[in-house]
């Protein structure tokens, strides 16, 4: 006698129908089903099999409480299905496509053609596909693909962008590499992001999508979106200043889509690097011809410093060097300072100029040395608190003539001295002898007067000769100029 299990009669009837269906089915096990239509976002598909058509949910390759690998089948996809053990419902359990082996072969041929001729035309059109080795995983959705290989390779591809991770390197191949930070905000101004490659410069867009800056059309070419080959880094934060750095290299483009130009040459820039402070920006610019401009912000009160403790510094300029300073300019060295110029040296100042040396100073020229001052001032030598004496400088011809004059003056003084001494003795003797022939004493008086005059002449010629003898050696020692005795004594 059968034991009543408490099921309703309908349940019993359903169980009997299932067993009868299993016995009467013309096949057993799995069967192929073809997806005839997708039903949108319901994650259900309409499938057709030998057992008929059915709208059924499909199985995921992987699913758990918080993770999954999902895929929505397309029409014409072949699925492997089974018939439920307690019903006639079709249950998809896997996907099947015998054409994938053909796709793998086409992909290998296309890849080989690209390697052999990278610039040639790609004749075959196929999605990224490859033959898998045991243990490898390949996920693809049209031209987006992720591959995890057993030889420590992880690759992700989306359109023209290709990311490869290996043990030795990480490589990104893309038209534009963009990294956005926490302070990034979508808008018409770059903020907290890095861009490398073919940069698309945006204009004001919507809250979710940036617009495109367009360049104006010409008589032969229409306008269109603006693209730039550029490496850009803009780092922002929520402090002050809002932007920390703004570095743009390549074809430098402003946020409004205009090409950036040099503040000095007005030529298009190849590099513009900016470091922001609370009161300005420190900026470096390099234009398309290689001209460079460097300026600091108003906060940079310490300015610019270069330190080379052990090496050399070389500054080679093909044209003019201009150094300007609002305050002092100082040049100091522990050894010799040498200044040379092929065509001359010129220094000028509206105020006082000083040259100092602790162990002597020399001025040498193969030509004329000119010292020009206003006539009312002249040239003076001496300490600041002491008396100043005039420096007398003469032409070499004048020195030669003066030397000749002093030589003749010395000779004349010697002759006058000898004459005076001899004449004084002679006239004294003649005066004594004249008494015999001139008792009146007239001749004797004249002789005595002449003797006294000769003695005076001799007395005056002596100091003149001594003075000339002291001047002549100084003139001979300085044939190119003359300095007074007072100056040489200081």
Coordinates of C-alpha atoms in Angstrom, one line a residue:
X1 CA 0.0 0.0 0.0
X2 CA 1.4 3.4 -1.0
X3 CA 2.1 5.9 1.8
X4 CA 0.4 9.3 1.3
X5 CA 3.2 12.0 1.1
X6 CA 0.8 14.8 1.6
X7 CA 1.1 16.2 -2.0
X8 CA -1.9 17.7 -3.7
X9 CA -3.4 15.7 -6.5
X10 CA -2.0 18.2 -9.0
X11 CA 1.5 17.7 -7.8
X12 CA 1.2 14.0 -8.2
X13 CA -0.1 14.5 -11.7
X14 CA 2.8 16.8 -12.6
X15 CA 5.3 14.2 -11.5
X16 CA 3.7 11.6 -13.6
X17 CA 3.7 13.9 -16.6
X18 CA 7.4 14.5 -16.1
X19 CA 8.3 10.8 -16.0
X20 CA 6.1 10.1 -19.0
X21 CA 7.8 13.0 -20.9
X22 CA 11.2 11.6 -20.2
X23 CA 10.3 8.2 -21.5
X24 CA 8.7 9.6 -24.6
X25 CA 11.4 12.3 -25.6
X26 CA 13.1 11.4 -28.9
X27 CA 16.6 12.4 -27.4
X28 CA 18.4 12.6 -24.1
X29 CA 21.2 14.9 -22.7
X30 CA 22.3 18.3 -23.9
X31 CA 21.2 19.9 -27.1
X32 CA 22.1 23.0 -29.2
X33 CA 19.9 26.1 -29.1
X34 CA 20.3 29.2 -31.3
X35 CA 19.5 32.6 -29.9
X36 CA 17.0 34.1 -32.3
X37 CA 16.5 37.4 -30.5
X38 CA 17.8 39.3 -27.5
X39 CA 15.2 40.8 -25.2
X40 CA 17.1 43.9 -24.0
X41 CA 18.1 44.4 -20.4
X42 CA 16.0 41.6 -19.0
X43 CA 18.9 39.2 -19.3
X44 CA 16.6 36.7 -21.1
X45 CA 16.8 35.5 -24.6
X46 CA 14.6 33.8 -27.1
X47 CA 16.1 30.5 -28.2
X48 CA 15.1 27.9 -30.8
X49 CA 15.8 24.2 -30.5
X50 CA 14.5 21.0 -31.9
X51 CA 12.2 21.0 -28.9
X52 CA 10.7 24.3 -29.9
X53 CA 11.1 28.0 -29.1
X54 CA 11.4 29.4 -25.6
X55 CA 12.2 32.7 -23.8
X56 CA 14.6 31.7 -21.1
X57 CA 17.2 33.1 -18.8
X58 CA 20.8 32.2 -19.7
X59 CA 23.6 31.0 -17.5
X60 CA 26.6 33.1 -16.5
X61 CA 30.1 31.8 -17.0
X62 CA 30.7 32.8 -13.4
X63 CA 28.5 34.3 -10.7
X64 CA 28.8 34.8 -6.9
X65 CA 27.2 37.0 -4.3
X66 CA 29.4 40.0 -5.1
X67 CA 31.3 39.2 -8.3
X68 CA 30.5 37.9 -11.7
X69 CA 31.5 37.4 -15.3
X70 CA 28.5 38.3 -17.4
X71 CA 27.7 38.5 -21.1
X72 CA 24.6 39.2 -23.0
X73 CA 24.3 36.9 -26.0
X74 CA 23.7 38.3 -29.5
X75 CA 21.3 36.9 -32.0
X76 CA 22.6 33.8 -33.9
X77 CA 24.7 32.8 -30.9
X78 CA 24.7 29.0 -30.4
X79 CA 24.1 27.9 -26.9
X80 CA 24.3 24.5 -25.3
X81 CA 21.1 23.8 -23.4
X82 CA 19.5 21.0 -21.4
X83 CA 15.9 20.2 -20.5
X84 CA 15.1 20.6 -16.9
X85 CA 14.8 17.3 -14.9
X86 CA 11.4 18.2 -13.5
X87 CA 10.0 20.3 -16.4
X88 CA 10.2 20.9 -20.1
X89 CA 12.0 24.2 -19.6
X90 CA 15.2 24.7 -21.6
X91 CA 18.2 25.7 -19.4
X92 CA 21.2 27.2 -21.2
X93 CA 24.5 26.0 -19.7
X94 CA 27.2 27.2 -22.1
X95 CA 27.9 29.0 -25.4
X96 CA 29.3 27.2 -28.5
X97 CA 30.7 28.6 -31.8
X98 CA 32.5 26.2 -34.1
X99 CA 33.6 29.2 -36.2
X100 CA 36.0 30.4 -33.5
X101 CA 38.8 28.2 -34.7
X102 CA 38.4 30.0 -38.1
X103 CA 38.5 33.4 -36.3
X104 CA 41.7 32.4 -34.5
X105 CA 43.3 31.5 -37.8
X106 CA 42.2 34.8 -39.4
X107 CA 43.5 36.7 -36.4
X108 CA 46.9 35.1 -36.6
X109 CA 47.2 35.9 -40.4
X110 CA 46.2 39.5 -39.8
X111 CA 48.7 39.9 -37.0
X112 CA 51.5 38.4 -39.1
X113 CA 50.6 40.8 -42.0
X114 CA 50.9 43.8 -39.6
X115 CA 54.2 42.7 -38.3
X116 CA 55.6 42.3 -41.8
X117 CA 54.2 45.5 -43.1
X118 CA 53.2 47.9 -40.3
X119 CA 52.3 50.7 -42.7
X120 CA 50.4 48.6 -45.1
X121 CA 46.6 48.3 -45.5
X122 CA 44.9 45.7 -43.3
X123 CA 42.8 43.6 -45.7
X124 CA 41.2 41.2 -43.2
X125 CA 38.7 42.5 -40.7
X126 CA 38.5 40.5 -37.5
X127 CA 38.0 41.0 -33.8
X128 CA 41.0 40.5 -31.5
X129 CA 41.2 36.7 -31.1
X130 CA 43.9 34.2 -30.3
X131 CA 44.3 30.5 -29.7
X132 CA 44.3 29.7 -25.9
X133 CA 46.7 27.5 -24.1
X134 CA 45.5 25.5 -21.2
X135 CA 44.8 27.7 -18.2
X136 CA 44.6 31.0 -20.1
X137 CA 41.5 33.3 -20.0
X138 CA 40.3 35.5 -22.8
X139 CA 37.4 37.9 -22.6
X140 CA 36.3 40.0 -25.5
X141 CA 33.4 42.2 -26.6
X142 CA 33.8 43.2 -30.2
X143 CA 37.0 45.3 -30.1
X144 CA 37.5 45.4 -26.3
X145 CA 39.4 42.5 -25.0
X146 CA 41.2 41.2 -21.8
X147 CA 43.7 38.4 -21.9
X148 CA 45.4 36.6 -19.0
X149 CA 48.1 34.3 -20.1
X150 CA 50.0 31.6 -18.3
X151 CA 53.3 33.3 -19.2
X152 CA 52.8 36.3 -16.7
X153 CA 51.1 38.3 -19.4
X154 CA 48.0 40.5 -18.8
X155 CA 46.6 42.4 -21.7
X156 CA 43.6 44.7 -22.1
X157 CA 42.5 46.3 -25.3
X158 CA 39.9 48.8 -26.2
X159 CA 39.7 50.1 -29.7
X160 CA 43.2 51.5 -30.6
X161 CA 44.4 51.5 -27.0
X162 CA 46.4 48.5 -25.8
X163 CA 47.7 47.9 -22.2
X164 CA 50.2 45.1 -21.5
X165 CA 51.5 44.0 -18.1
X166 CA 54.5 41.7 -17.8
X167 CA 57.1 41.0 -15.2
X168 CA 59.7 43.2 -16.8
X169 CA 57.6 46.1 -18.0
X170 CA 54.2 47.8 -18.2
X171 CA 53.3 49.2 -21.7
X172 CA 50.5 51.4 -22.8
X173 CA 49.9 52.0 -26.5
X174 CA 47.2 54.6 -27.1
X175 CA 46.3 57.8 -29.0
X176 CA 45.7 59.7 -25.7
X177 CA 46.8 58.7 -22.2
X178 CA 44.8 60.6 -19.6
X179 CA 45.1 60.4 -15.8
X180 CA 42.7 62.3 -13.6
X181 CA 43.2 63.1 -9.9
X182 CA 40.8 63.7 -7.0
X183 CA 40.5 67.4 -7.7
X184 CA 39.5 66.8 -11.4
X185 CA 36.3 68.5 -12.5
X186 CA 34.8 68.3 -15.9
X187 CA 34.8 71.7 -17.6
X188 CA 36.5 74.0 -20.0
X189 CA 39.7 74.2 -17.9
X190 CA 42.2 71.4 -17.4
X191 CA 42.5 70.5 -13.7
X192 CA 44.3 67.8 -11.8
X193 CA 45.1 65.6 -14.8
X194 CA 47.8 64.3 -17.0
X195 CA 47.5 64.0 -20.8
X196 CA 50.0 62.4 -23.2
X197 CA 49.6 61.9 -27.0
X198 CA 47.0 63.3 -29.3
X199 CA 45.3 65.7 -26.9
X200 CA 41.8 66.9 -27.6
X201 CA 41.3 70.3 -26.1
X202 CA 37.8 70.9 -24.7
X203 CA 35.5 73.8 -24.5
X204 CA 32.5 74.3 -22.2
X205 CA 30.4 71.2 -22.4
X206 CA 27.6 69.7 -20.4
X207 CA 27.7 68.4 -16.9
X208 CA 28.8 65.0 -18.1
X209 CA 30.6 65.6 -21.4
X210 CA 33.2 68.0 -22.6
X211 CA 32.7 69.9 -25.8
X212 CA 35.3 70.4 -28.5
X213 CA 37.2 73.5 -29.5
X214 CA 37.0 74.0 -33.3
X215 CA 39.4 75.9 -35.4
X216 CA 38.1 78.3 -38.1
X217 CA 37.8 77.1 -41.7
X218 CA 39.9 78.5 -44.6
X219 CA 39.2 79.0 -48.3
X220 CA 40.6 75.5 -49.0
X221 CA 39.9 73.6 -45.7
X222 CA 36.9 73.5 -43.4
X223 CA 37.0 73.9 -39.7
X224 CA 36.9 71.1 -37.2
X225 CA 37.9 69.8 -33.8
X226 CA 41.3 70.9 -32.5
X227 CA 43.8 68.2 -31.8
X228 CA 47.4 68.7 -30.4
X229 CA 50.3 66.4 -29.9
X230 CA 51.1 67.3 -26.4
X231 CA 52.3 66.1 -23.0
X232 CA 50.4 68.0 -20.3
X233 CA 50.4 67.8 -16.5
X234 CA 48.1 70.0 -14.4
X235 CA 48.1 69.3 -10.7
X236 CA 45.4 70.9 -8.6
X237 CA 44.3 70.6 -5.0
X238 CA 41.8 72.2 -2.6
X239 CA 44.2 74.6 -1.0
X240 CA 45.7 77.9 -2.1
X241 CA 46.7 78.4 -4.8
X242 CA 44.2 76.1 -6.5
X243 CA 46.6 75.0 -9.2
X244 CA 50.1 73.8 -8.1
X245 CA 51.8 73.1 -11.5
X246 CA 50.8 73.4 -15.1
X247 CA 53.3 71.8 -17.5
X248 CA 52.6 71.5 -21.2
X249 CA 55.1 70.3 -23.8
X250 CA 54.8 69.6 -27.5
X251 CA 52.2 71.7 -29.3
X252 CA 51.3 73.9 -26.4
X253 CA 47.5 74.7 -26.4
X254 CA 45.7 76.9 -24.0
X255 CA 42.4 75.8 -22.3
X256 CA 40.4 77.9 -24.7
X257 CA 41.9 76.1 -27.8
X258 CA 44.3 78.9 -28.9
X259 CA 48.0 78.0 -29.5
X260 CA 50.2 79.4 -26.8
X261 CA 53.0 81.8 -27.8
X262 CA 56.1 83.1 -26.1
X263 CA 55.9 86.2 -24.0
X264 CA 59.2 87.3 -25.4
X265 CA 59.3 86.3 -29.1
X266 CA 55.5 85.8 -29.7
X267 CA 56.4 82.5 -31.5
X268 CA 54.4 79.3 -30.8
X269 CA 55.6 77.4 -27.8
X270 CA 57.0 73.9 -27.6
X271 CA 57.2 74.0 -23.8
X272 CA 55.6 76.0 -21.0
X273 CA 56.1 74.9 -17.4
X274 CA 54.5 76.9 -14.6
X275 CA 54.8 76.6 -10.9
X276 CA 52.2 78.7 -9.0
X277 CA 52.5 80.5 -5.7
X278 CA 50.2 82.8 -3.7
X279 CA 51.5 85.9 -5.5
X280 CA 52.3 84.9 -9.1
X281 CA 53.9 82.1 -11.1
X282 CA 57.4 81.0 -11.9
X283 CA 57.4 80.2 -15.6
X284 CA 59.7 78.6 -18.2
X285 CA 59.0 79.0 -21.9
X286 CA 60.7 77.5 -25.0
X287 CA 59.3 78.5 -28.4
X288 CA 59.4 76.6 -31.7
X289 CA 62.8 78.0 -32.5
X290 CA 64.4 77.0 -29.2
X291 CA 64.3 80.5 -27.6
X292 CA 63.9 80.3 -23.8
X293 CA 62.4 82.6 -21.2
X294 CA 62.6 82.1 -17.4
X295 CA 60.7 84.3 -14.9
X296 CA 60.0 84.0 -11.2
X297 CA 57.0 84.9 -9.2
X298 CA 56.9 87.9 -6.8
X299 CA 57.0 85.5 -3.9
X300 CA 60.5 84.3 -5.1
X301 CA 62.5 86.8 -3.0
X302 CA 65.6 84.6 -2.9
X303 CA 65.7 84.4 -6.7
X304 CA 67.8 82.0 -8.7
X305 CA 70.9 80.1 -7.6
X306 CA 73.4 77.8 -9.4
X307 CA 75.9 75.8 -7.4
X308 CA 78.8 73.9 -9.1
X309 CA 81.1 73.0 -6.2
X310 CA 83.8 71.2 -8.2
X311 CA 83.2 71.8 -11.9
X312 CA 83.3 74.5 -14.5
X313 CA 80.6 76.8 -15.9
X314 CA 80.6 77.9 -19.6
X315 CA 78.4 80.6 -21.0
X316 CA 78.8 80.9 -24.8
X317 CA 76.6 83.6 -26.4
X318 CA 76.6 84.4 -30.1
X319 CA 75.2 87.9 -29.7
X320 CA 74.7 90.4 -26.8
X321 CA 74.7 89.7 -23.1
X322 CA 72.7 92.2 -21.0
X323 CA 72.7 92.0 -17.2
X324 CA 70.4 94.4 -15.3
X325 CA 69.8 94.7 -11.6
X326 CA 67.7 97.0 -9.4
X327 CA 70.4 96.7 -6.7
X328 CA 74.1 95.8 -6.6
X329 CA 75.9 93.4 -8.9
X330 CA 78.8 91.6 -7.3
X331 CA 81.4 89.3 -8.8
X332 CA 83.8 87.5 -6.4
X333 CA 86.5 84.9 -6.9
X334 CA 89.2 83.4 -4.7
X335 CA 91.7 83.5 -7.6
X336 CA 92.3 85.7 -10.6
X337 CA 89.5 87.5 -12.4
X338 CA 90.2 87.9 -16.1
X339 CA 88.1 90.0 -18.5
X340 CA 89.0 89.9 -22.2
X341 CA 87.3 91.4 -25.3
X342 CA 88.3 91.2 -28.9
X343 CA 87.1 94.7 -29.8
X344 CA 87.3 96.7 -26.6
X345 CA 85.9 97.1 -23.1
X346 CA 83.6 100.0 -22.1
X347 CA 82.2 100.7 -18.6
X348 CA 80.0 103.6 -17.7
X349 CA 78.1 104.7 -14.6
X350 CA 76.1 107.9 -13.8
X351 CA 77.7 107.8 -10.3
X352 CA 81.0 107.0 -8.7
X353 CA 83.3 104.1 -9.9
X354 CA 86.1 102.6 -7.9
X355 CA 89.0 100.2 -8.7
X356 CA 90.9 98.8 -5.7
X357 CA 93.8 96.4 -5.3
X358 CA 95.7 95.5 -2.1
X359 CA 99.1 94.8 -3.8
X360 CA 99.3 97.2 -6.7
X361 CA 97.5 97.9 -9.9
X362 CA 98.8 98.0 -13.5
X363 CA 97.3 99.6 -16.6
X364 CA 98.9 98.6 -19.8
X365 CA 98.1 99.5 -23.4
X366 CA 99.8 99.1 -26.8
X367 CA 98.2 102.4 -27.8
X368 CA 97.3 105.7 -26.2
X369 CA 95.8 105.8 -22.7
X370 CA 93.2 108.6 -22.4
X371 CA 91.8 109.9 -19.1
X372 CA 89.1 112.5 -19.8
X373 CA 87.4 114.5 -17.1
X374 CA 85.7 118.0 -17.0
X375 CA 88.3 120.8 -16.9
X376 CA 87.0 122.1 -13.6
X377 CA 87.6 118.7 -11.9
X378 CA 90.7 117.1 -13.4
X379 CA 92.3 113.9 -12.1
X380 CA 93.3 113.7 -8.4
X381 CA 95.1 111.1 -6.4
X382 CA 95.0 110.7 -2.6
X383 CA 92.9 109.3 0.3
X384 CA 89.4 110.5 0.8
X385 CA 90.2 112.5 4.0
X386 CA 93.6 113.8 2.8
X387 CA 94.8 116.4 0.3
X388 CA 94.5 115.5 -3.3
X389 CA 97.2 116.5 -5.8
X390 CA 97.0 116.8 -9.6
X391 CA 98.3 114.0 -11.7
X392 CA 100.2 115.4 -14.7
X393 CA 100.3 113.2 -17.8
X394 CA 102.4 114.3 -20.8
X395 CA 102.8 113.1 -24.4
X396 CA 106.1 111.2 -25.1
X397 CA 107.2 114.0 -27.5
X398 CA 106.7 116.6 -24.7
X399 CA 108.7 114.4 -22.4
X400 CA 111.6 114.2 -24.9
X401 CA 111.6 118.0 -25.4
X402 CA 111.4 118.6 -21.6
X403 CA 114.3 116.2 -21.0
X404 CA 116.3 118.0 -23.7
X405 CA 115.5 121.4 -22.1
X406 CA 116.4 120.3 -18.6
X407 CA 119.7 118.8 -19.9
X408 CA 120.6 122.1 -21.6
X409 CA 119.5 124.0 -18.4
X410 CA 121.8 121.8 -16.3
X411 CA 124.7 122.5 -18.7
X412 CA 124.0 126.2 -18.6
X413 CA 123.8 126.2 -14.8
X414 CA 127.2 124.4 -14.6
X415 CA 128.7 126.9 -17.0
X416 CA 127.3 129.8 -15.1
X417 CA 128.6 128.4 -11.8
X418 CA 132.1 128.0 -13.2
X419 CA 132.0 131.4 -14.9
X420 CA 130.8 133.2 -11.8
X421 CA 133.5 131.6 -9.6
X422 CA 136.3 132.3 -12.0
X423 CA 135.1 135.8 -12.8
X424 CA 134.8 136.7 -9.1
X425 CA 138.4 135.7 -8.5
X426 CA 139.6 137.6 -11.6
X427 CA 137.8 140.8 -11.0
X428 CA 139.0 140.8 -7.4
X429 CA 142.6 140.5 -8.5
X430 CA 142.2 143.1 -11.3
X431 CA 140.7 145.6 -8.8
X432 CA 143.8 145.4 -6.5
X433 CA 146.2 145.9 -9.4
X434 CA 144.3 148.9 -10.9
X435 CA 145.3 151.3 -8.0
X436 CA 148.7 151.8 -9.7
X437 CA 147.2 153.1 -13.0
X438 CA 144.0 154.6 -11.5
X439 CA 144.7 156.4 -8.3
X440 CA 141.1 157.8 -8.4
X441 CA 139.7 154.2 -7.6
X442 CA 137.0 154.2 -10.4
X443 CA 138.4 151.1 -12.1
X444 CA 138.9 149.4 -8.9
X445 CA 135.3 150.0 -7.9
X446 CA 134.0 148.7 -11.2
X447 CA 136.1 145.5 -10.8
X448 CA 134.8 145.0 -7.3
X449 CA 131.2 145.4 -8.4
X450 CA 131.7 142.9 -11.3
X451 CA 133.3 140.4 -8.9
X452 CA 130.3 140.6 -6.5
X453 CA 127.9 140.0 -9.5
X454 CA 129.9 137.0 -10.6
X455 CA 129.8 135.6 -7.0
X456 CA 126.0 136.1 -6.9
X457 CA 125.6 134.3 -10.3
X458 CA 127.6 131.4 -9.1
X459 CA 125.5 131.2 -5.9
X460 CA 122.2 131.2 -7.9
X461 CA 123.4 128.5 -10.4
X462 CA 124.2 126.0 -7.7
X463 CA 120.6 125.2 -6.5
X464 CA 119.3 125.3 -10.0
X465 CA 121.7 122.6 -11.1
X466 CA 120.9 120.5 -8.0
X467 CA 117.2 120.7 -8.8
X468 CA 117.6 119.8 -12.4
X469 CA 119.8 116.8 -11.4
X470 CA 116.9 115.5 -9.2
X471 CA 114.3 115.9 -12.0
X472 CA 116.2 114.3 -14.8
X473 CA 116.3 110.7 -13.3
X474 CA 112.5 110.7 -12.8
X475 CA 111.9 111.7 -16.4
X476 CA 114.2 109.0 -17.7
X477 CA 112.5 106.3 -15.6
X478 CA 109.0 107.2 -17.0
X479 CA 109.4 107.8 -20.7
X480 CA 105.6 107.4 -21.4
X481 CA 104.4 109.9 -18.9
X482 CA 105.2 112.3 -16.1
X483 CA 104.1 112.2 -12.4
X484 CA 104.9 115.1 -10.1
X485 CA 107.2 114.5 -7.1
X486 CA 104.3 114.9 -4.7
X487 CA 102.4 112.0 -6.3
X488 CA 105.3 109.6 -6.3
X489 CA 105.9 110.3 -2.7
X490 CA 102.4 109.4 -1.7

